[in-house]
Tab-separated table of C-alpha atoms and ligand atoms in Angstrom:
chain	number	residue	atom	x	y	z
H	1	MET	CA	5.263	7.676	24.114
H	2	LEU	CA	6.528	4.423	22.690
H	3	VAL	CA	4.173	2.634	20.333
H	4	LEU	CA	4.677	-0.945	19.164
H	5	GLY	CA	2.940	-1.496	15.830
H	6	ILE	CA	2.036	-4.786	14.184
H	7	GLU	CA	1.164	-5.347	10.520
H	8	SER	CA	-0.130	-8.682	9.196
H	9	THR	CA	-2.887	-7.770	6.739
H	10	CYS	CA	-1.545	-9.738	3.768
H	11	ASP	CA	1.868	-11.275	3.058
H	12	GLU	CA	4.203	-9.232	5.234
H	13	THR	CA	4.669	-9.826	8.943
H	14	ALA	CA	5.993	-6.609	10.412
H	15	CYS	CA	6.683	-4.967	13.741
H	16	SER	CA	7.986	-1.491	14.465
H	17	ILE	CA	8.632	0.711	17.480
H	18	VAL	CA	7.883	4.403	16.899
H	19	ARG	CA	8.204	7.234	19.408
H	20	SER	CA	5.349	9.755	19.487
H	21	GLY	CA	4.166	9.105	15.945
H	22	ARG	CA	7.390	10.200	14.302
H	23	ASP	CA	10.735	8.703	15.337
H	24	ILE	CA	11.162	5.225	13.945
H	25	LEU	CA	13.336	3.248	16.371
H	26	SER	CA	12.990	-0.003	14.435
H	27	ASN	CA	11.099	-1.220	11.379
H	28	VAL	CA	11.276	-4.987	10.843
H	29	VAL	CA	9.493	-6.593	7.880
H	30	SER	CA	9.442	-10.297	7.147
H	31	SER	CA	8.266	-10.680	3.574
H	32	GLN	CA	6.631	-13.868	2.285
H	33	ILE	CA	7.410	-13.246	-1.375
H	34	ASP	CA	9.495	-16.448	-1.611
H	35	LEU	CA	6.568	-18.484	-0.281
H	36	HIS	CA	3.952	-17.232	-2.738
H	37	ARG	CA	6.147	-16.834	-5.819
H	38	GLU	CA	5.503	-20.292	-7.239
H	39	PHE	CA	1.733	-19.633	-7.133
H	40	GLY	CA	2.004	-16.224	-8.804
H	41	GLY	CA	0.083	-14.542	-5.989
H	42	VAL	CA	-0.727	-14.671	-2.291
H	43	VAL	CA	-2.190	-17.968	-1.007
H	44	PRO	CA	-4.130	-16.945	2.133
H	45	GLU	CA	-3.740	-20.213	4.054
H	46	LEU	CA	0.029	-20.255	3.518
H	47	ALA	CA	0.235	-16.582	4.481
H	48	CYS	CA	-1.494	-17.302	7.816
H	49	ARG	CA	0.813	-20.166	8.677
H	50	ARG	CA	3.896	-18.094	7.949
H	51	HIS	CA	2.535	-15.210	10.065
H	52	ILE	CA	2.191	-17.605	12.990
H	53	ASP	CA	5.745	-18.887	12.536
H	54	VAL	CA	7.443	-15.515	12.372
H	55	ILE	CA	5.393	-13.016	14.345
H	56	ILE	CA	7.099	-13.556	17.722
H	57	PRO	CA	10.671	-13.473	16.300
H	58	VAL	CA	9.745	-10.349	14.289
H	59	ILE	CA	8.484	-8.607	17.454
H	60	GLU	CA	11.608	-9.657	19.361
H	61	GLU	CA	13.812	-8.328	16.582
H	62	ALA	CA	11.960	-4.997	16.518
H	63	LEU	CA	12.395	-4.590	20.293
H	64	THR	CA	16.090	-5.522	20.096
H	65	HIS	CA	16.770	-3.080	17.225
H	66	ALA	CA	14.988	-0.319	19.108
H	67	LYS	CA	16.803	-1.218	22.353
H	68	VAL	CA	13.442	-1.200	24.106
H	69	ALA	CA	12.054	-3.765	26.552
H	70	LEU	CA	8.490	-4.960	26.072
H	71	HIS	CA	7.343	-3.506	29.414
H	72	GLU	CA	8.506	-0.028	28.259
H	73	ILE	CA	5.924	0.040	25.459
H	74	ASP	CA	3.136	2.542	26.206
H	75	ILE	CA	0.647	1.666	23.462
H	76	PHE	CA	0.073	-1.312	21.165
H	77	ALA	CA	-1.174	-0.533	17.660
H	78	VAL	CA	-2.301	-3.142	15.165
H	79	ALA	CA	-3.610	-3.093	11.607
H	80	ARG	CA	-7.196	-4.267	12.075
H	81	GLY	CA	-8.038	-4.223	8.361
H	82	PRO	CA	-8.651	-4.262	5.507
H	83	GLY	CA	-6.931	-7.511	4.640
H	84	LEU	CA	-7.148	-11.290	4.701
H	85	ILE	CA	-9.188	-12.391	7.695
H	86	GLY	CA	-6.864	-15.172	8.875
H	87	ALA	CA	-3.803	-12.992	8.475
H	88	LEU	CA	-5.428	-10.085	10.322
H	89	LEU	CA	-6.444	-12.279	13.247
H	90	ILE	CA	-2.874	-13.363	13.901
H	91	GLY	CA	-1.565	-9.812	14.240
H	92	LEU	CA	-4.639	-8.699	16.147
H	93	ASN	CA	-4.582	-11.529	18.675
H	94	THR	CA	-0.858	-11.148	19.251
H	95	ALA	CA	-1.292	-7.424	19.924
H	96	LYS	CA	-4.304	-8.078	22.165
H	97	SER	CA	-2.394	-10.668	24.193
H	98	MET	CA	0.470	-8.274	24.784
H	99	ALA	CA	-1.828	-5.368	25.681
H	100	LEU	CA	-3.906	-7.509	28.035
H	101	SER	CA	-1.010	-9.144	29.808
H	102	LEU	CA	0.889	-5.869	30.241
H	103	GLN	CA	-2.305	-3.897	30.937
H	104	LYS	CA	-1.458	-1.314	28.286
H	105	PRO	CA	-3.784	0.398	25.798
H	106	ILE	CA	-4.391	-1.051	22.338
H	107	VAL	CA	-5.590	0.743	19.193
H	108	GLY	CA	-6.802	-0.725	15.903
H	109	VAL	CA	-5.518	1.060	12.801
H	110	ASN	CA	-6.875	1.230	9.248
H	111	HIS	CA	-4.147	-0.144	6.963
H	112	ILE	CA	-5.052	2.147	4.032
H	113	GLU	CA	-5.063	5.220	6.234
H	114	ALA	CA	-1.649	4.113	7.519
H	115	HIS	CA	-0.311	3.958	3.923
H	116	LEU	CA	-1.193	7.646	3.621
H	117	TYR	CA	0.267	8.460	7.027
H	118	ALA	CA	3.588	6.959	5.874
H	119	ALA	CA	4.247	10.006	3.678
H	120	MET	CA	3.080	12.407	6.405
H	121	MET	CA	5.229	10.958	9.139
H	122	ALA	CA	8.405	12.922	8.605
H	123	GLN	CA	7.000	16.277	7.542
H	124	GLU	CA	4.115	18.701	7.889
H	125	VAL	CA	1.731	18.360	4.964
H	126	PRO	CA	-0.360	21.402	3.950
H	127	LEU	CA	-4.031	20.476	4.300
H	128	PRO	CA	-6.458	19.783	2.828
H	129	ALA	CA	-4.529	17.198	0.856
H	130	LEU	CA	-5.498	14.579	-1.686
H	131	GLY	CA	-4.428	11.113	-0.557
H	132	VAL	CA	-3.611	8.685	-3.357
H	133	VAL	CA	-3.263	5.038	-2.315
H	134	LEU	CA	-1.755	2.807	-4.988
H	135	SER	CA	-1.121	-0.679	-3.658
H	136	GLY	CA	-1.688	-4.345	-4.327
H	137	GLY	CA	-5.073	-4.249	-2.645
H	138	HIS	CA	-6.249	-0.670	-3.086
H	139	THR	CA	-6.552	2.228	-5.474
H	140	SER	CA	-8.127	5.151	-3.655
H	141	LEU	CA	-8.432	8.898	-3.867
H	142	VAL	CA	-9.183	10.367	-0.456
H	143	LYS	CA	-9.604	13.974	0.621
H	144	ILE	CA	-7.630	14.507	3.853
H	145	GLU	CA	-8.988	17.415	5.914
H	146	ALA	CA	-7.008	16.381	8.989
H	147	LEU	CA	-5.631	13.166	10.448
H	148	GLY	CA	-8.733	11.078	11.082
H	149	LYS	CA	-10.972	13.264	8.888
H	150	TYR	CA	-11.291	11.808	5.406
H	151	THR	CA	-13.716	11.694	2.508
H	152	SER	CA	-13.428	8.965	-0.095
H	153	ILE	CA	-13.705	10.487	-3.571
H	154	GLY	CA	-12.631	7.667	-5.869
H	155	SER	CA	-11.676	4.013	-5.847
H	156	THR	CA	-11.350	1.068	-8.158
H	157	VAL	CA	-14.446	-0.805	-9.245
H	158	ASP	CA	-12.454	-3.971	-10.045
H	159	ASP	CA	-8.709	-4.688	-9.816
H	160	ALA	CA	-6.409	-2.559	-7.673
H	161	ILE	CA	-3.563	-1.035	-9.654
H	162	GLY	CA	-0.861	-3.204	-8.029
H	163	GLU	CA	-3.053	-6.250	-8.622
H	164	ALA	CA	-3.233	-5.315	-12.323
H	165	PHE	CA	0.583	-5.097	-12.433
H	166	ASP	CA	0.819	-8.500	-10.737
H	167	LYS	CA	-1.744	-10.087	-13.097
H	168	VAL	CA	-0.136	-8.665	-16.222
H	169	ALA	CA	3.225	-9.948	-14.997
H	170	LYS	CA	1.677	-13.380	-14.459
H	171	ILE	CA	0.264	-13.373	-18.005
H	172	MET	CA	3.786	-12.555	-19.180
H	173	LYS	CA	5.191	-15.387	-17.036
H	174	LEU	CA	7.179	-12.978	-14.871
H	175	PRO	CA	7.744	-13.703	-11.187
H	176	TYR	CA	5.559	-12.357	-8.369
H	177	PRO	CA	5.293	-9.542	-7.378
H	178	GLY	CA	4.908	-8.154	-10.858
H	179	GLY	CA	5.243	-4.418	-10.250
H	180	PRO	CA	9.034	-4.232	-10.059
H	181	GLN	CA	9.355	-6.659	-13.024
H	182	ILE	CA	7.096	-4.565	-15.224
H	183	GLU	CA	8.940	-1.386	-14.227
H	184	ARG	CA	12.295	-2.964	-15.103
H	185	LEU	CA	11.120	-4.194	-18.526
H	186	ALA	CA	9.308	-0.938	-19.290
H	187	LEU	CA	12.575	1.003	-19.041
H	188	GLN	CA	13.587	-0.388	-22.431
H	189	GLY	CA	10.160	-0.659	-24.027
H	190	ASP	CA	8.162	1.599	-26.327
H	191	PRO	CA	5.158	2.982	-24.391
H	192	GLN	CA	3.421	3.915	-27.673
H	193	LYS	CA	3.668	0.443	-29.204
H	194	HIS	CA	0.267	-0.679	-27.949
H	195	LEU	CA	-2.627	1.712	-27.485
H	196	PHE	CA	-3.826	0.309	-24.160
H	197	LYS	CA	-6.311	2.317	-22.117
H	198	ALA	CA	-7.503	2.106	-18.526
H	199	GLY	CA	-11.266	2.007	-17.996
H	200	TYR	CA	-13.740	4.830	-17.564
H	201	VAL	CA	-16.524	4.271	-15.064
H	202	LYS	CA	-19.720	5.744	-16.449
H	203	GLY	CA	-20.919	8.728	-14.429
H	204	ARG	CA	-18.062	8.334	-11.913
H	205	PRO	CA	-15.066	10.090	-13.468
H	206	LEU	CA	-12.885	9.739	-10.350
H	207	ASP	CA	-13.244	5.967	-10.070
H	208	PHE	CA	-10.790	3.505	-11.578
H	209	SER	CA	-11.099	0.318	-13.594
H	210	PHE	CA	-8.059	-1.749	-14.523
H	211	SER	CA	-9.488	-5.139	-15.386
H	212	GLY	CA	-10.173	-4.214	-19.048
H	213	LEU	CA	-6.603	-2.988	-19.387
H	214	LYS	CA	-5.341	-6.318	-18.085
H	215	THR	CA	-7.569	-8.180	-20.558
H	216	ALA	CA	-6.282	-6.001	-23.409
H	217	VAL	CA	-2.755	-7.150	-22.523
H	218	LEU	CA	-3.950	-10.749	-22.503
H	219	TYR	CA	-5.378	-10.319	-26.041
H	220	ALA	CA	-2.217	-8.599	-27.241
H	221	ILE	CA	-0.208	-11.632	-26.167
H	222	LYS	CA	-2.688	-14.336	-27.303
H	223	ASP	CA	-0.714	-17.218	-25.784
H	224	ARG	CA	2.328	-16.490	-27.938
H	225	GLU	CA	5.893	-16.840	-26.741
H	226	LEU	CA	7.106	-13.246	-26.587
H	227	THR	CA	10.530	-11.975	-27.554
H	228	GLU	CA	12.324	-9.844	-24.933
H	229	GLN	CA	11.583	-6.693	-26.968
H	230	GLU	CA	7.883	-7.572	-27.231
H	231	LYS	CA	7.758	-8.036	-23.467
H	232	MET	CA	9.428	-4.672	-22.945
H	233	ASP	CA	6.981	-2.912	-25.272
H	234	ILE	CA	3.945	-4.510	-23.637
H	235	ALA	CA	5.253	-3.670	-20.154
H	236	ALA	CA	5.948	-0.058	-21.140
H	237	SER	CA	2.596	0.396	-22.901
H	238	PHE	CA	0.649	-1.150	-20.017
H	239	GLN	CA	2.502	0.838	-17.349
H	240	GLU	CA	2.076	4.089	-19.256
H	241	ALA	CA	-1.669	3.524	-19.744
H	242	ALA	CA	-2.201	2.700	-16.061
H	243	PHE	CA	-0.169	5.654	-14.779
H	244	ARG	CA	-1.561	8.211	-17.231
H	245	ASP	CA	-5.020	7.274	-15.968
H	246	VAL	CA	-3.888	7.725	-12.343
H	247	VAL	CA	-2.300	11.101	-13.123
H	248	LYS	CA	-5.374	12.330	-15.019
H	249	LYS	CA	-7.864	11.357	-12.303
H	250	THR	CA	-5.636	12.550	-9.464
H	251	MET	CA	-5.179	15.986	-11.034
H	252	MET	CA	-8.906	16.221	-11.771
H	253	ALA	CA	-9.726	15.337	-8.150
H	254	ALA	CA	-7.107	17.742	-6.772
H	255	LYS	CA	-8.596	20.622	-8.751
H	256	GLU	CA	-12.195	19.764	-8.024
H	257	HIS	CA	-11.575	19.392	-4.264
H	258	GLU	CA	-9.243	22.388	-4.008
H	259	VAL	CA	-6.456	20.628	-2.138
H	260	LYS	CA	-3.036	22.080	-1.411
H	261	SER	CA	-0.949	18.945	-1.639
H	262	LEU	CA	-0.820	15.366	-2.886
H	263	VAL	CA	0.075	12.555	-0.480
H	264	PHE	CA	0.989	9.162	-1.914
H	265	GLY	CA	1.038	5.728	-0.308
H	266	GLY	CA	1.305	2.030	-1.184
H	267	GLY	CA	3.771	-0.274	-2.900
H	268	VAL	CA	3.175	1.010	-6.438
H	269	THR	CA	4.607	4.394	-5.389
H	270	ASN	CA	8.040	2.708	-5.494
H	271	ASN	CA	7.772	3.024	-9.269
H	272	MET	CA	10.074	5.740	-10.639
H	273	ARG	CA	8.052	6.301	-13.804
H	274	LEU	CA	4.991	7.116	-11.683
H	275	ARG	CA	7.011	9.615	-9.648
H	276	GLU	CA	8.461	11.141	-12.802
H	277	LEU	CA	4.990	11.688	-14.299
H	278	PHE	CA	3.729	13.420	-11.151
H	279	GLU	CA	6.847	15.540	-10.720
H	280	LYS	CA	5.954	17.161	-14.072
H	281	GLU	CA	2.621	18.355	-12.683
H	282	ARG	CA	2.500	21.847	-11.188
H	283	GLY	CA	0.457	23.545	-8.479
H	284	TYR	CA	0.669	21.087	-5.613
H	285	GLN	CA	3.273	20.047	-3.083
H	286	ILE	CA	3.889	16.331	-3.458
H	287	PHE	CA	4.703	13.930	-0.623
H	288	TRP	CA	5.988	10.394	-1.225
H	289	PRO	CA	6.595	7.769	1.445
H	290	SER	CA	10.270	7.536	2.333
H	291	LYS	CA	12.352	4.413	1.856
H	292	GLY	CA	10.986	1.420	3.741
H	293	LEU	CA	7.563	3.003	4.154
H	294	SER	CA	5.889	2.449	0.773
H	295	LEU	CA	5.439	-1.321	0.860
H	296	ASP	CA	3.557	-2.872	3.774
H	297	ASN	CA	5.321	-2.082	7.046
H	298	ALA	CA	4.493	-1.594	10.720
H	299	ALA	CA	6.135	1.834	11.199
H	300	MET	CA	3.124	3.408	9.476
H	301	ILE	CA	0.834	1.435	11.832
H	302	ALA	CA	2.717	2.436	15.004
H	303	GLY	CA	3.010	6.043	13.774
H	304	LEU	CA	-0.667	6.431	12.999
H	305	GLY	CA	-1.590	4.400	16.095
H	306	TYR	CA	-0.173	7.183	18.264
H	307	HIS	CA	-2.560	9.726	16.707
H	308	VAL	CA	-5.520	7.343	16.849
H	309	TYR	CA	-4.815	6.971	20.561
H	310	LEU	CA	-4.627	10.742	21.086
H	311	ASN	CA	-7.765	11.420	19.035
H	312	GLN	CA	-10.003	8.508	19.956
H	313	GLY	CA	-8.588	6.876	23.057
H	314	HIS	CA	-7.902	3.192	23.139
H	315	GLY	CA	-9.934	0.187	22.153
H	316	ASP	CA	-10.879	-2.680	24.398
H	317	PRO	CA	-8.637	-5.707	23.853
H	318	MET	CA	-11.639	-7.959	24.490
H	319	THR	CA	-13.815	-6.416	21.766
H	320	LEU	CA	-11.432	-5.003	19.152
H	321	GLU	CA	-12.238	-6.875	15.950
H	322	ALA	CA	-10.611	-7.482	12.590
H	323	ALA	CA	-12.394	-5.998	9.569
H	324	THR	CA	-11.668	-7.452	6.132
H	325	ARG	CA	-13.211	-4.380	4.508
H	326	ILE	CA	-12.975	-0.872	5.851
H	327	THR	CA	-13.805	2.207	3.860
H	328	PHE	CA	-13.073	5.796	4.656
K	1	LIG	O1	1.424	-1.673	-0.413
K	1	LIG	P1	1.758	-3.068	-0.764
K	1	LIG	O2	2.978	-3.671	-0.121
K	1	LIG	O3	0.603	-4.054	-0.458
K	1	LIG	C1	-0.748	-3.801	-0.285
K	1	LIG	O4	-1.143	-3.187	0.720
K	1	LIG	O5	-1.472	-4.244	-1.191
K	1	LIG	O6	1.903	-3.110	-2.358
K	1	LIG	C2	2.263	-4.248	-3.050
K	1	LIG	C3	1.996	-3.985	-4.525
K	1	LIG	C4	2.171	-5.202	-5.415
K	1	LIG	O7	1.036	-5.312	-6.236
K	1	LIG	C5	3.409	-4.875	-6.217
K	1	LIG	O8	3.434	-5.453	-7.521
K	1	LIG	C6	3.346	-3.367	-6.306
K	1	LIG	O9	2.900	-2.968	-5.025
K	1	LIG	N1	4.649	-2.770	-6.582
K	1	LIG	C7	4.932	-2.065	-7.698
K	1	LIG	C8	6.297	-1.721	-7.619
K	1	LIG	N2	6.799	-2.221	-6.442
K	1	LIG	C9	5.759	-2.855	-5.820
K	1	LIG	N3	4.165	-1.723	-8.747
K	1	LIG	C10	4.739	-1.016	-9.743
K	1	LIG	N4	6.043	-0.669	-9.738
K	1	LIG	C11	6.860	-0.994	-8.713
K	1	LIG	N5	8.147	-0.657	-8.716
K	2	LIG	ZN1	-0.646	-2.229	2.015
């Protein structure tokens, strides 16, 4: 079965053709980083306009790469949320139009669930697993009993972890997106220089809070011009504090929920220091998304879309709706 997936939840316009949930025939991503860089973050209205401009060429490119004609597609899958409403609607309406005109099934896919599926696409994961989503919009711990069967066990009460990286980078006058910049600087910084700490949510030990950590960085800088070494030390100390908190809560959740493996998803999982910290932990098989599948992409949408279709059947193109917030 050939599935065409579309992703347009935030600032990437993406289309991918995946066979039977596993074989990626093409994976095209048009990133808008250049567009939003001067604003230090995503500007929703600009994101929508760019989605409109590029979505058809991106779909055409994905079909060409896959050497597949549009009429050969069996199922259309689209990220229906969570995300920016205007951005979501563009992907959703494009997918609906194609499904309606070709009289093919359409399925709506949860973007966060798809981030977790990205690491499960190429290999069998022992279940139950603990899903850990670390992205620009989400920080979630999810117990995965089976595909489609999830329990949310922790999430952020304020900033998402990637958002905290982006905000700290902005405070330090580094370009957007901040995650890769912070990682690069941190390589040469002293992680013990500043005693930053991520937040503890009273009575909810598996929830996250990163906004206090971001404010602590702001106070450490106090509007000063920083030397390169100071920037490196702040980046390293911030990154270490954020990741140690993620490791601690993930391992606590894994033990408490008696999972067999850890499954990671989202753009922050590109970070090598994060991977290094988890590789030191014992007792669980660890699954990371492979190259091209950690940042927003449509292969994870098409891949998961196949299973959603098998498990739930297809949605109605006339009633399938975007959802800016979806929880597990
Ligand atoms: O998964 P993603 O593409 O978007 C959302 O669904 O939100 O993740 C983007 C986020 C950004 O916040 C970006 O700064 C962060 O992932 N990121 C990183 C790294 N690469 C991307 N954070 C830390 N280290 C990295 N190397
Ligand atoms: Zn994402």
